[in-house]
PDB file of C-alpha atoms in Angstrom:
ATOM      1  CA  UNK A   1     162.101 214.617-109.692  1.00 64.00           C
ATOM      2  CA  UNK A   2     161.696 218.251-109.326  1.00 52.00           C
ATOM      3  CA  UNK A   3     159.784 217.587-105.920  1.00 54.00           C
ATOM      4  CA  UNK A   4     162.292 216.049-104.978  1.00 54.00           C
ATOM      5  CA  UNK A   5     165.241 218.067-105.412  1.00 50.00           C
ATOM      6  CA  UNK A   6     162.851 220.643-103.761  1.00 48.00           C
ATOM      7  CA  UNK A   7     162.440 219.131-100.349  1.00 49.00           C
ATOM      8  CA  UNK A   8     165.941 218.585-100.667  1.00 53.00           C
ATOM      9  CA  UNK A   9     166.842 221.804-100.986  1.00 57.00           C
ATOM     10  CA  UNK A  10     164.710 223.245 -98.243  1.00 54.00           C
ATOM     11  CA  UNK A  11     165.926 220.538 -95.914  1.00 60.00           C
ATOM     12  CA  UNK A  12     169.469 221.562 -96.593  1.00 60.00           C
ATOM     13  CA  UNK A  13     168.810 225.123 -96.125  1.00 68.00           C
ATOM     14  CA  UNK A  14     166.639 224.271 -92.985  1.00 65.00           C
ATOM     15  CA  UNK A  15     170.004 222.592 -91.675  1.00 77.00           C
ATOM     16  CA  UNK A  16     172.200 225.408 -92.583  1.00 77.00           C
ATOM     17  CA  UNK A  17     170.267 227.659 -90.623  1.00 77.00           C
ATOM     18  CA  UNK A  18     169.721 225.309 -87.862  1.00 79.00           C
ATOM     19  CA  UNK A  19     173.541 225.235 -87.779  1.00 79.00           C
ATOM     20  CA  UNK A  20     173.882 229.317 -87.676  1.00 77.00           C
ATOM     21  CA  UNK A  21     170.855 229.336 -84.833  1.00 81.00           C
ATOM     22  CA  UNK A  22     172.904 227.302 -82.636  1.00 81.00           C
ATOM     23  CA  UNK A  23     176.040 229.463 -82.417  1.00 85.00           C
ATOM     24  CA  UNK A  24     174.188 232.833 -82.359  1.00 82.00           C
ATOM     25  CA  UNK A  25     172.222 233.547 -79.331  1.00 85.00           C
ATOM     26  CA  UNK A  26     169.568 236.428 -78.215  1.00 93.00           C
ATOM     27  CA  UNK A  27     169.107 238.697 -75.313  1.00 96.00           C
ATOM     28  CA  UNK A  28     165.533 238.419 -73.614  1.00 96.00           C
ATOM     29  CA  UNK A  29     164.453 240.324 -70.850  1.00 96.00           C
ATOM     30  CA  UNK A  30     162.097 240.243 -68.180  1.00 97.00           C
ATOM     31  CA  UNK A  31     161.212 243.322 -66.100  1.00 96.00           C
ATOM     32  CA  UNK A  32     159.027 242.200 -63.068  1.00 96.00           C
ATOM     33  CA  UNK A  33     158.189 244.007 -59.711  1.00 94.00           C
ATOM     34  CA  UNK A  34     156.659 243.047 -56.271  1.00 95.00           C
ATOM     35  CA  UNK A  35     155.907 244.895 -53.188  1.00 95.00           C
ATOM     36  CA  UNK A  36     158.490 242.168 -51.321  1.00 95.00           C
ATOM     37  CA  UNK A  37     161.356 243.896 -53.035  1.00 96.00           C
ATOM     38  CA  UNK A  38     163.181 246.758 -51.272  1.00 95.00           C
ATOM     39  CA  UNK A  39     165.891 246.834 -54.244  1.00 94.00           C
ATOM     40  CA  UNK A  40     166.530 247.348 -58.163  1.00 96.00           C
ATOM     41  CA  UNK A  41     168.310 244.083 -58.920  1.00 97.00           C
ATOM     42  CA  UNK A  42     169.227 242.636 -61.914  1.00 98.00           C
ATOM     43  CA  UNK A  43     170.151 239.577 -62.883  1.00 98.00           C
ATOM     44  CA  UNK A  44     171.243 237.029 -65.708  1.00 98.00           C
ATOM     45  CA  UNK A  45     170.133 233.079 -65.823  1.00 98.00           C
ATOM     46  CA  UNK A  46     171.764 230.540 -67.960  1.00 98.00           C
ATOM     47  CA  UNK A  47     170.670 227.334 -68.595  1.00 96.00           C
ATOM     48  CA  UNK A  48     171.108 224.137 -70.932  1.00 94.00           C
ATOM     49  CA  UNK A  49     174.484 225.306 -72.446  1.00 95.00           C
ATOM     50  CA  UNK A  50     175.351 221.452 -72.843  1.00 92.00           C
ATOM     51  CA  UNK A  51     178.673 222.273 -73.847  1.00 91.00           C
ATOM     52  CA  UNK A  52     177.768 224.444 -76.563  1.00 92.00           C
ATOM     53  CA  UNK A  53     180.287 227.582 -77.244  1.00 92.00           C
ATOM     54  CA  UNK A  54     179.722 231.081 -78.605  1.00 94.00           C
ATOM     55  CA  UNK A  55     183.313 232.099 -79.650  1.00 91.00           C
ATOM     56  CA  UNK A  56     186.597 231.643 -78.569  1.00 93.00           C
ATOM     57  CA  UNK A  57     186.619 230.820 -75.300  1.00 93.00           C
ATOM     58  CA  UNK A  58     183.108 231.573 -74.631  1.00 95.00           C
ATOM     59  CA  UNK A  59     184.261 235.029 -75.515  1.00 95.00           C
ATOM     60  CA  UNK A  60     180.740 236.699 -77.130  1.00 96.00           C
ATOM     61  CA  UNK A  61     179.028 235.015 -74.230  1.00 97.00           C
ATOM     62  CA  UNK A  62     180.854 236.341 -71.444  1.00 97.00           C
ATOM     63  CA  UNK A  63     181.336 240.359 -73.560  1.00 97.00           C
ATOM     64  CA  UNK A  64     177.253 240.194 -73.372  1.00 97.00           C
ATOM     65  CA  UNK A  65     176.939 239.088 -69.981  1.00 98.00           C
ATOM     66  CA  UNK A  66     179.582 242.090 -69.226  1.00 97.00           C
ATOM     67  CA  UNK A  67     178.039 244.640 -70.860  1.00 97.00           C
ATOM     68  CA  UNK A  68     174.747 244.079 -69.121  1.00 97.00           C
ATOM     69  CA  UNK A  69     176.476 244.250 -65.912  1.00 97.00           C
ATOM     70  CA  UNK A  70     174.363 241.700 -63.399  1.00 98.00           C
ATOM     71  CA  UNK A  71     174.246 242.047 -59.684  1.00 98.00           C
ATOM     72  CA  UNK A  72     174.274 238.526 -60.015  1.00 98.00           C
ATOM     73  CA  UNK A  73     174.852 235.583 -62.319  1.00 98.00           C
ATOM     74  CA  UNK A  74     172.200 232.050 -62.067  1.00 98.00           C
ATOM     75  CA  UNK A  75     172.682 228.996 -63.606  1.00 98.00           C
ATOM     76  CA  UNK A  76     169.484 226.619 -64.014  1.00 96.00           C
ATOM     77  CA  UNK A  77     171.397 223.686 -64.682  1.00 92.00           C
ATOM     78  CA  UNK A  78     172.527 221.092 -67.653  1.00 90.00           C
ATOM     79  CA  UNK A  79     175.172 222.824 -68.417  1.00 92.00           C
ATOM     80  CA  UNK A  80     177.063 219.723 -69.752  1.00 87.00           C
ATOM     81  CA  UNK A  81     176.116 216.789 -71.339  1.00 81.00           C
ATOM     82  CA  UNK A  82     175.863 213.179 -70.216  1.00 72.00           C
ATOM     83  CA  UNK A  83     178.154 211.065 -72.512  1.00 66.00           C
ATOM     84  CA  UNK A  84     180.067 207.367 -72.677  1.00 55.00           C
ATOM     85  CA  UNK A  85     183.314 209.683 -71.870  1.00 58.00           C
ATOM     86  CA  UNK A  86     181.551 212.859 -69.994  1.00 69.00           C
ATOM     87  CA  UNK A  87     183.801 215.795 -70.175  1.00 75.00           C
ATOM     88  CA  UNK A  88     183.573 218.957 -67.502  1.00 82.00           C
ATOM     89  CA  UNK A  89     185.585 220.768 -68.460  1.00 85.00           C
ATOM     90  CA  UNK A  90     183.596 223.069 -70.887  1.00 87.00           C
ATOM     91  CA  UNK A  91     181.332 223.810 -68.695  1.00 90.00           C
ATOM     92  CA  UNK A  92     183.188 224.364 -65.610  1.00 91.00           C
ATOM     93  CA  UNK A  93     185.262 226.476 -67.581  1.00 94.00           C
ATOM     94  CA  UNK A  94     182.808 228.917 -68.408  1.00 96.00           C
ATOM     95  CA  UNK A  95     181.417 228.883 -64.481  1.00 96.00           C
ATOM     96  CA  UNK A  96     184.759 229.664 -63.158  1.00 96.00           C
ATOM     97  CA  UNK A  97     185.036 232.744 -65.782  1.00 97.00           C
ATOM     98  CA  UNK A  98     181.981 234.411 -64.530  1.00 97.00           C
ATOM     99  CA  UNK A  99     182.719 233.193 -60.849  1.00 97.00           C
ATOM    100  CA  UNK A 100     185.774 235.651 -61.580  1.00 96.00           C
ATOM    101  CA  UNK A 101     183.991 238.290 -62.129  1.00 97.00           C
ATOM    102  CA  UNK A 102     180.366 238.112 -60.384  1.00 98.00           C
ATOM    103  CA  UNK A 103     178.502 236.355 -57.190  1.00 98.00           C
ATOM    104  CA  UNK A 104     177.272 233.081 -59.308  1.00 98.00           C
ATOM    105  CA  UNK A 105     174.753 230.187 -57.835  1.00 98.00           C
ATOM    106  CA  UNK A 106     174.543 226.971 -59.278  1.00 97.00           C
ATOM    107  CA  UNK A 107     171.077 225.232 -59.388  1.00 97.00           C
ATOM    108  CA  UNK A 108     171.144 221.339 -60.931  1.00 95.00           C
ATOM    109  CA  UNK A 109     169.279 220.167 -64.064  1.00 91.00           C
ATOM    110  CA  UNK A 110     168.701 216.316 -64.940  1.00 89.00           C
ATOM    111  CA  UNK A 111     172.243 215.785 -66.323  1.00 85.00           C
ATOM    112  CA  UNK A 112     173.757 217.080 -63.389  1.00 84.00           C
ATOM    113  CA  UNK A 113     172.056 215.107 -61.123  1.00 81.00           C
ATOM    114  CA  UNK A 114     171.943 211.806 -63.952  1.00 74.00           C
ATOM    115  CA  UNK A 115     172.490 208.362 -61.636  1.00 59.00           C
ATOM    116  CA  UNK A 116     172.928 204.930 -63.008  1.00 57.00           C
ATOM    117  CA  UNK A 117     172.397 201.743 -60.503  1.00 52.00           C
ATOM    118  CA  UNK A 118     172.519 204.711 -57.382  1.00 61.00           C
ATOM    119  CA  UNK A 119     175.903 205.855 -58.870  1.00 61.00           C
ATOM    120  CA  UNK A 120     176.795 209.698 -60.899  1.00 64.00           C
ATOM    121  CA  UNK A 121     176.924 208.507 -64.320  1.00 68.00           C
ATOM    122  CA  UNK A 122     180.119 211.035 -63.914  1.00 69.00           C
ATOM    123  CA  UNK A 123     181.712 208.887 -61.330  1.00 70.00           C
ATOM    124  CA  UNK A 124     184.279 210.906 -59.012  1.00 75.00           C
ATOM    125  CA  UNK A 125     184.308 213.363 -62.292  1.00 79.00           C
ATOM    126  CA  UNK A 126     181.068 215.285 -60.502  1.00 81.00           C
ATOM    127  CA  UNK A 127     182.869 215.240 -57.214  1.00 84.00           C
ATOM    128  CA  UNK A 128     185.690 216.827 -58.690  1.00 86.00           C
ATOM    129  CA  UNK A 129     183.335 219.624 -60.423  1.00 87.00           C
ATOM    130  CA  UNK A 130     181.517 220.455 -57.448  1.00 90.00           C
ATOM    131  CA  UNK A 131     184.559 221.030 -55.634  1.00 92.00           C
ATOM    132  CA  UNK A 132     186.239 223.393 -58.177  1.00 93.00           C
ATOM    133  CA  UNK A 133     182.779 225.273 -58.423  1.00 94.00           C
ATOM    134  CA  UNK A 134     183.160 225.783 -54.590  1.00 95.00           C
ATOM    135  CA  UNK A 135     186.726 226.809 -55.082  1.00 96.00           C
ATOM    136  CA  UNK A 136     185.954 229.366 -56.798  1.00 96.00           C
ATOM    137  CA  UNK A 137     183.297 230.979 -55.103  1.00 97.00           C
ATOM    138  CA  UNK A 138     180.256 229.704 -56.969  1.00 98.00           C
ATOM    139  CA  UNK A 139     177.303 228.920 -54.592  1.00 97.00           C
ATOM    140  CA  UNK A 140     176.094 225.306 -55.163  1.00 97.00           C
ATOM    141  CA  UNK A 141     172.309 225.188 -54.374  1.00 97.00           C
ATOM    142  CA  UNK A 142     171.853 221.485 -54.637  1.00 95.00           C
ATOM    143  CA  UNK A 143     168.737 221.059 -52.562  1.00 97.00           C
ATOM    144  CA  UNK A 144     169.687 224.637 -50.777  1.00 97.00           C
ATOM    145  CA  UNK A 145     168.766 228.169 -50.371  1.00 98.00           C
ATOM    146  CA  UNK A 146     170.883 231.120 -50.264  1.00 98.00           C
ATOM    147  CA  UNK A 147     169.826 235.267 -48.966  1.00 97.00           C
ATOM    148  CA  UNK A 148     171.030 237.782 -50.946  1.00 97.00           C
ATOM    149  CA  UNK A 149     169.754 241.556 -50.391  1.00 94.00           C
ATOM    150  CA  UNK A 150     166.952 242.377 -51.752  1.00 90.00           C
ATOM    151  CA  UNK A 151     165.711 240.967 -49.630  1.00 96.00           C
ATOM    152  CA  UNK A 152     165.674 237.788 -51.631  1.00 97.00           C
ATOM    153  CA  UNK A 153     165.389 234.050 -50.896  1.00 98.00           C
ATOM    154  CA  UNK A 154     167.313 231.820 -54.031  1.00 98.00           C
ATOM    155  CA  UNK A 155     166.509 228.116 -53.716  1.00 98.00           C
ATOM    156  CA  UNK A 156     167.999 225.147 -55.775  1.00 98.00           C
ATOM    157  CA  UNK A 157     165.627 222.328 -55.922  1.00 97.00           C
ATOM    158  CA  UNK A 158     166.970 218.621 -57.221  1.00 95.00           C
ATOM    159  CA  UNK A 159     164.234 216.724 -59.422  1.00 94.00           C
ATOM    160  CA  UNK A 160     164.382 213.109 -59.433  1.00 90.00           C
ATOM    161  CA  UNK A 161     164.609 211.221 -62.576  1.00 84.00           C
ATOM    162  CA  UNK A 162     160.885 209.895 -62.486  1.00 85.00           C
ATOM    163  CA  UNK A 163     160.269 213.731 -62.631  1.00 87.00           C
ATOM    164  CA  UNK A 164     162.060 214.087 -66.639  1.00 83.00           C
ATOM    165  CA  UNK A 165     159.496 211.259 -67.752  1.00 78.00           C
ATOM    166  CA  UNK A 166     157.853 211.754 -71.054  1.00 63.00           C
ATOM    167  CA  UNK A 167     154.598 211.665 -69.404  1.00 61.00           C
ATOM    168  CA  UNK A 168     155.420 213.489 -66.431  1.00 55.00           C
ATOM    169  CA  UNK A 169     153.592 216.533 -65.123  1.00 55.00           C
ATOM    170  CA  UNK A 170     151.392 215.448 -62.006  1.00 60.00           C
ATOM    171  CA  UNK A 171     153.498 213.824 -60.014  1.00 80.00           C
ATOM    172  CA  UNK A 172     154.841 216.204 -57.898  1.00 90.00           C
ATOM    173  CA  UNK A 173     153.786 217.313 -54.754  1.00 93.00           C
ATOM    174  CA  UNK A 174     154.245 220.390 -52.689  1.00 96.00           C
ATOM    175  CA  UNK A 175     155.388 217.827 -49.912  1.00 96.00           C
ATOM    176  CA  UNK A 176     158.465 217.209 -52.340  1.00 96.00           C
ATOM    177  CA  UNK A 177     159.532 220.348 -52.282  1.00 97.00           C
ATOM    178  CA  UNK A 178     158.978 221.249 -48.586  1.00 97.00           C
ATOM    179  CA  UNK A 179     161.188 217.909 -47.818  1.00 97.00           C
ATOM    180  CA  UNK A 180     163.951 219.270 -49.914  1.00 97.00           C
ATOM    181  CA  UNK A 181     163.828 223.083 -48.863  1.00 97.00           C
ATOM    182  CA  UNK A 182     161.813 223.189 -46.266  1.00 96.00           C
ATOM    183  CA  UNK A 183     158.884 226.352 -46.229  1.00 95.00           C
ATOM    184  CA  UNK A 184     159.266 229.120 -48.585  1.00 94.00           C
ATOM    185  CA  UNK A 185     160.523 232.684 -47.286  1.00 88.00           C
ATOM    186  CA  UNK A 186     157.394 234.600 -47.717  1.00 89.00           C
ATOM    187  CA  UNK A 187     158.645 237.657 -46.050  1.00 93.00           C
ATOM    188  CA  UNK A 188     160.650 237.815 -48.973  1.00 96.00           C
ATOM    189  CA  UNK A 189     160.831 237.431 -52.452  1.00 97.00           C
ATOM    190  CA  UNK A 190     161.549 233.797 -53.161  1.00 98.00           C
ATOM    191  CA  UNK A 191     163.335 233.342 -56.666  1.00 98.00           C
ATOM    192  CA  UNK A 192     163.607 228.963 -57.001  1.00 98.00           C
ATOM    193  CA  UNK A 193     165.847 227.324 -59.983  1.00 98.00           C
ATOM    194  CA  UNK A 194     163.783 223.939 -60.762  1.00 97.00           C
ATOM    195  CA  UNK A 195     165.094 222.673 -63.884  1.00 95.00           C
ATOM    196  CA  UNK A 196     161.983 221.066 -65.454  1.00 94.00           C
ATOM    197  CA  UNK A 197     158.973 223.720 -66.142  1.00 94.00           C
ATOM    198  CA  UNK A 198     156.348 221.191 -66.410  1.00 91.00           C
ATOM    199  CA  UNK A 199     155.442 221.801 -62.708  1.00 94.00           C
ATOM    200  CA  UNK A 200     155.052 225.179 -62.448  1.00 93.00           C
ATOM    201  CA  UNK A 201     151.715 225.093 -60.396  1.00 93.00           C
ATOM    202  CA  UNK A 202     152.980 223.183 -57.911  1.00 95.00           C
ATOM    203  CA  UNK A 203     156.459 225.647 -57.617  1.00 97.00           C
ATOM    204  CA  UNK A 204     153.689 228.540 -57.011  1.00 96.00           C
ATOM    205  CA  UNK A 205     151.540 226.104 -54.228  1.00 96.00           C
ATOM    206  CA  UNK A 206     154.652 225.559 -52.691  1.00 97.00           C
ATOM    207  CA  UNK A 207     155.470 229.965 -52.808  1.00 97.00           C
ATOM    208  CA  UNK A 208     157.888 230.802 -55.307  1.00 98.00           C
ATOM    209  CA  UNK A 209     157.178 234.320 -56.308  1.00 97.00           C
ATOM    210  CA  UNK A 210     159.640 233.481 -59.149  1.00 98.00           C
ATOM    211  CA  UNK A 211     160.050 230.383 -60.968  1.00 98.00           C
ATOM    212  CA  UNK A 212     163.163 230.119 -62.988  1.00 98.00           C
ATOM    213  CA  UNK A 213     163.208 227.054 -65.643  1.00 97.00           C
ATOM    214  CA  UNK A 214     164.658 225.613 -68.856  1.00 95.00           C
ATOM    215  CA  UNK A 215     164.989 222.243 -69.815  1.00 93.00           C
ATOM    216  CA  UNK A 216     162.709 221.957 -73.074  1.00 91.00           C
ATOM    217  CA  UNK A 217     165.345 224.177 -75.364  1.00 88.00           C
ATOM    218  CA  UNK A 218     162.052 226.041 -76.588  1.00 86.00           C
ATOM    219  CA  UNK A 219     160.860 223.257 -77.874  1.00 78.00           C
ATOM    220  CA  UNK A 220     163.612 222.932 -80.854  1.00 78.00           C
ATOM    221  CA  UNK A 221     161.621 223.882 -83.707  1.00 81.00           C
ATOM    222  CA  UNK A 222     159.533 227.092 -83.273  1.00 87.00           C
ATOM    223  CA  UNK A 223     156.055 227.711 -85.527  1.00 84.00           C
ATOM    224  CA  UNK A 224     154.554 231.173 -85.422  1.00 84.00           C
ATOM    225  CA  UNK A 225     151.347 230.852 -83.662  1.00 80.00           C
ATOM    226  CA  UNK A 226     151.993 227.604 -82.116  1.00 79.00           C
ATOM    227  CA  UNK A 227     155.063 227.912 -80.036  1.00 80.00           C
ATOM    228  CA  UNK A 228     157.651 225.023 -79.662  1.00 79.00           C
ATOM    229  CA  UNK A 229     157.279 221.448 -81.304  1.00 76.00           C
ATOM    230  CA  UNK A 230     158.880 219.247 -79.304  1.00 75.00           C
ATOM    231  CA  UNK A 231     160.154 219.126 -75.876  1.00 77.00           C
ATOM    232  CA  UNK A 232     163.276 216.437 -75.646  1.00 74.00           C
ATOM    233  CA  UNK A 233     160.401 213.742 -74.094  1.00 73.00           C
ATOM    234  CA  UNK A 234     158.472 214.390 -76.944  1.00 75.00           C
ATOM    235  CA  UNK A 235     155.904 216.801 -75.215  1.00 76.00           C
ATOM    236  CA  UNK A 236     154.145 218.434 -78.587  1.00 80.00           C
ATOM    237  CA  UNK A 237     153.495 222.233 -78.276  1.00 78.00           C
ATOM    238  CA  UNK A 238     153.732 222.535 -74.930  1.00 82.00           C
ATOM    239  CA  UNK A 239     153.311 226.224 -73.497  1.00 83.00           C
ATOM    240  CA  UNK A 240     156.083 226.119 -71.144  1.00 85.00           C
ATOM    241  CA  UNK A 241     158.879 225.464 -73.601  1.00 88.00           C
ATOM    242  CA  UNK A 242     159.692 228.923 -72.929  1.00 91.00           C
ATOM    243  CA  UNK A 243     158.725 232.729 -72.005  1.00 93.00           C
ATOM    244  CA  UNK A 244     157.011 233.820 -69.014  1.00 95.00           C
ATOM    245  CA  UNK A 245     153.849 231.707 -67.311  1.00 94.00           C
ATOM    246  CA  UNK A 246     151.790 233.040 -64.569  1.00 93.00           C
ATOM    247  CA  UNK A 247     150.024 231.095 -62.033  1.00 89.00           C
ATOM    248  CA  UNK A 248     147.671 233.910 -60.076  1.00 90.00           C
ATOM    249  CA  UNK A 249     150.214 236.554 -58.811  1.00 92.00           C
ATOM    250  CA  UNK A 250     152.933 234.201 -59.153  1.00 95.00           C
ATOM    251  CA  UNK A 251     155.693 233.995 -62.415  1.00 97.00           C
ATOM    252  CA  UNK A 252     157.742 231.453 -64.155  1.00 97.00           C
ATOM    253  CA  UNK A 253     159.988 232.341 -66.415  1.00 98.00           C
ATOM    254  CA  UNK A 254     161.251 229.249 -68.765  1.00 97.00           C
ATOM    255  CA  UNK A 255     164.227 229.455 -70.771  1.00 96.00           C
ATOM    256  CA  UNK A 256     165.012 228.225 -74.353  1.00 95.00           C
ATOM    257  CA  UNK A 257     168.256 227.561 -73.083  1.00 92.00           C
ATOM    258  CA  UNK A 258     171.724 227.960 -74.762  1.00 94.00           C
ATOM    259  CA  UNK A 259     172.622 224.927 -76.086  1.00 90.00           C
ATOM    260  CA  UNK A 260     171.304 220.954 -77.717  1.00 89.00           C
ATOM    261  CA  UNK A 261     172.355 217.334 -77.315  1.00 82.00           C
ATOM    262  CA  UNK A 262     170.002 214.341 -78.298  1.00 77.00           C
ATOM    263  CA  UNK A 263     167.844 216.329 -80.481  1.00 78.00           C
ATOM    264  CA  UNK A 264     170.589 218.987 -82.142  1.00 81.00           C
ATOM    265  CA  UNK A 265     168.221 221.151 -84.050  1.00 83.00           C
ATOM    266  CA  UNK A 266     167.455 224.619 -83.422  1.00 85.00           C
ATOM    267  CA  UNK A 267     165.225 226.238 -85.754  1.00 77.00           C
ATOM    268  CA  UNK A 268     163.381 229.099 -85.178  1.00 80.00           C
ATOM    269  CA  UNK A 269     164.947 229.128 -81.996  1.00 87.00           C
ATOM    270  CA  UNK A 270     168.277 230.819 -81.709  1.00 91.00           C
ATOM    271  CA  UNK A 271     170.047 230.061 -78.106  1.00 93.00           C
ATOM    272  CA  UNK A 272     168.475 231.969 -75.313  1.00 95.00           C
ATOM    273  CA  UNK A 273     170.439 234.442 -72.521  1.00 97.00           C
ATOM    274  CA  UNK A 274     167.906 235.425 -70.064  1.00 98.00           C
ATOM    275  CA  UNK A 275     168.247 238.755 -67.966  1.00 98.00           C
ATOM    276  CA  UNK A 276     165.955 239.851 -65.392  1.00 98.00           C
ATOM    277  CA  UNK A 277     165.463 242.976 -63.633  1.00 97.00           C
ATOM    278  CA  UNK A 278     163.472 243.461 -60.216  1.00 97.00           C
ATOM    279  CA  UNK A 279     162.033 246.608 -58.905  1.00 96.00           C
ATOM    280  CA  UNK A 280     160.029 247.208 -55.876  1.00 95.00           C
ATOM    281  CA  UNK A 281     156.546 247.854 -56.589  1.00 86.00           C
ATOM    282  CA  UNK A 282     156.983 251.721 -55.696  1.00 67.00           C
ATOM    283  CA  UNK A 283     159.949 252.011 -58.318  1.00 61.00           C
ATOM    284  CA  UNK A 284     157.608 250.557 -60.809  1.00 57.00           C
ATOM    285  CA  UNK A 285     154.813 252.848 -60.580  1.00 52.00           C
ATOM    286  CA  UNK A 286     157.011 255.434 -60.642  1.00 56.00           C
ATOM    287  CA  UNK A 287     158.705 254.558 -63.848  1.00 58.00           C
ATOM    288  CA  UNK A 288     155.388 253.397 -65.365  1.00 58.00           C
ATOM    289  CA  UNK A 289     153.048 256.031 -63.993  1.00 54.00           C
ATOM    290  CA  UNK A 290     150.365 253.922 -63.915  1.00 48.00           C
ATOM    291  CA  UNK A 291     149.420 250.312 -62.425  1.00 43.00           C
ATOM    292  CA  UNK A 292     148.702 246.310 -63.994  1.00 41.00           C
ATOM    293  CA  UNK A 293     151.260 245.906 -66.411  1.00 41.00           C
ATOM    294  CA  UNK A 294     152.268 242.418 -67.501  1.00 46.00           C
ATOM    295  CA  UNK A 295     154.537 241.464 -65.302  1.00 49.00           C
ATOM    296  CA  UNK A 296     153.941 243.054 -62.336  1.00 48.00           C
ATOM    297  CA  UNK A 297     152.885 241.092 -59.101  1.00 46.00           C
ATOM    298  CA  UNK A 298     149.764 243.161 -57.759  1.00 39.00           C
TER     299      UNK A 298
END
């Protein structure tokens, strides 16, 4: 009896602060520098909010984003979730705010782009979205690319639904990519929002110099040592659920994302607002005094 009044207690503890996880996010940052870069930038990427909300009208989320002060805000997609009755409005809500206040680009995840029988699971709903996002200034890179100073090339690549597979993960070639978006800038430094990290060798082939992912919510339940769990296809300590990958002198940097929906646990594994600041190689030797840190592109 007393075992089992003990695994019930832990499980009801593990639930309450699963349930306090969820509403309280972190602030990780990435500092990372290439010889590409002619400016200090610095910028904040959101991803896999799926409706979620962190205070009154997304208040603590939006007095963080504003005290860090971004040249730029972008969004990695999933920022709603795919239901019988799909509502919008939460996340477009929250798109619009920031649009308000900062140059935003919009890059799709899986429920974004979700199609049933060749039709948006969202019906005219996603029409509608897309055109308030472009109403109010927000740069929608579906299958698109975008300068900004920097110089910088942003690209927003669509994944196809074969691509969010449990077993997924070799299936896509650089071809796919260069259909979509054509060749890479590499006279500058190209940034690309891909929703689904599990391809991150391929995003380097291709010539991202900066991969920026989410998708696998850090694989809801985080072990010391071991990393994420369990992706939501039911990858099992995978090491792109989150943080920062290299492939050679190329970076991804995978998000644990902001929010749940199928699998709503976080534990371990509070919500995740990512900032990133780029220097030009120079500035970083400068500020470092010395060369090879982790993060650098040498």
């Amino acid at each position: 009896m007393w075992r089992l009044a003990a695994v019930s207690g832990i499980g009801a503890a593990a639930c309450l602060r699963s349930s306090w996880e969820r509403r309280h996010f972190v602030t990780e940052a990435y500092e990372l520098s290439s010889p590409k870069l002619e400016e200090e930038k610095t910028f904040v990427f959101l991803s896999d909010l799926h409706d979620n909300c962190f205070g009154p009208g997304q208040k603590t989320l939006l007095g963080e984003i504003d005290k860090i002060k971004p040249d730029a805000v972008f969004i990695g997609g999933d920022m709603m979730v795919v239901k019988k009755q799909a509502d919008l409005s939460a996340a477009l809500f929250l798109v619009k705010k920031l649009a308000g206040s900062y140059p935003v680009y919009y890059g799709n995840g899986n429920h974004e782009n979700r199609m049933d029988r060749k039709r948006h699971v969202y019906g005219d709903k996603y029409d509608l979205f897309v055109r308030e996002l472009k109403e109010a200034g927000v740069c929608h890179l579906s299958d698109a690319s975008v300068t900004l100073p920097g110089p910088i090339r942003l690209s927003g690549l669509n994944l196809e639904k074969r691509h969010y597979k449990k077993r997924a993960g070799g299936d896509l070639e650089v071809s796919y990519i260069e259909k979509r978006l054509g060749d890479p800038e590499r006279q500058m430094f190209q940034i690309l929002l891909a929703h689904s990290p599990l391809y991150g060798e391929t995003y380097a082939r291709w010539g991202a110099d900066l991969t920026l992912s989410g998708h696998f919510h850090g694989g809801t339940i985080r072990i010391p040592g071991l990393g994420g769990l369990m992706t939501p296809q039911f990858h099992f300590f995978l090491e792109s659920c989150g943080g920062c990958l290299r492939t050679g002198d190329k970076v991804m940097i995978v998000s644990r994302g902001l929010g749940t929906h199928s699998i709503n646990i976080r534990l371990n594994n509070r919500p995740e607002l990512t900032v990133i600041r780029l220097l030009p190689a120079a500035k970083r030797t400068e500020e470092r005094g010395d060369k090879g840190h982790d993060g650098d592109f040498l």
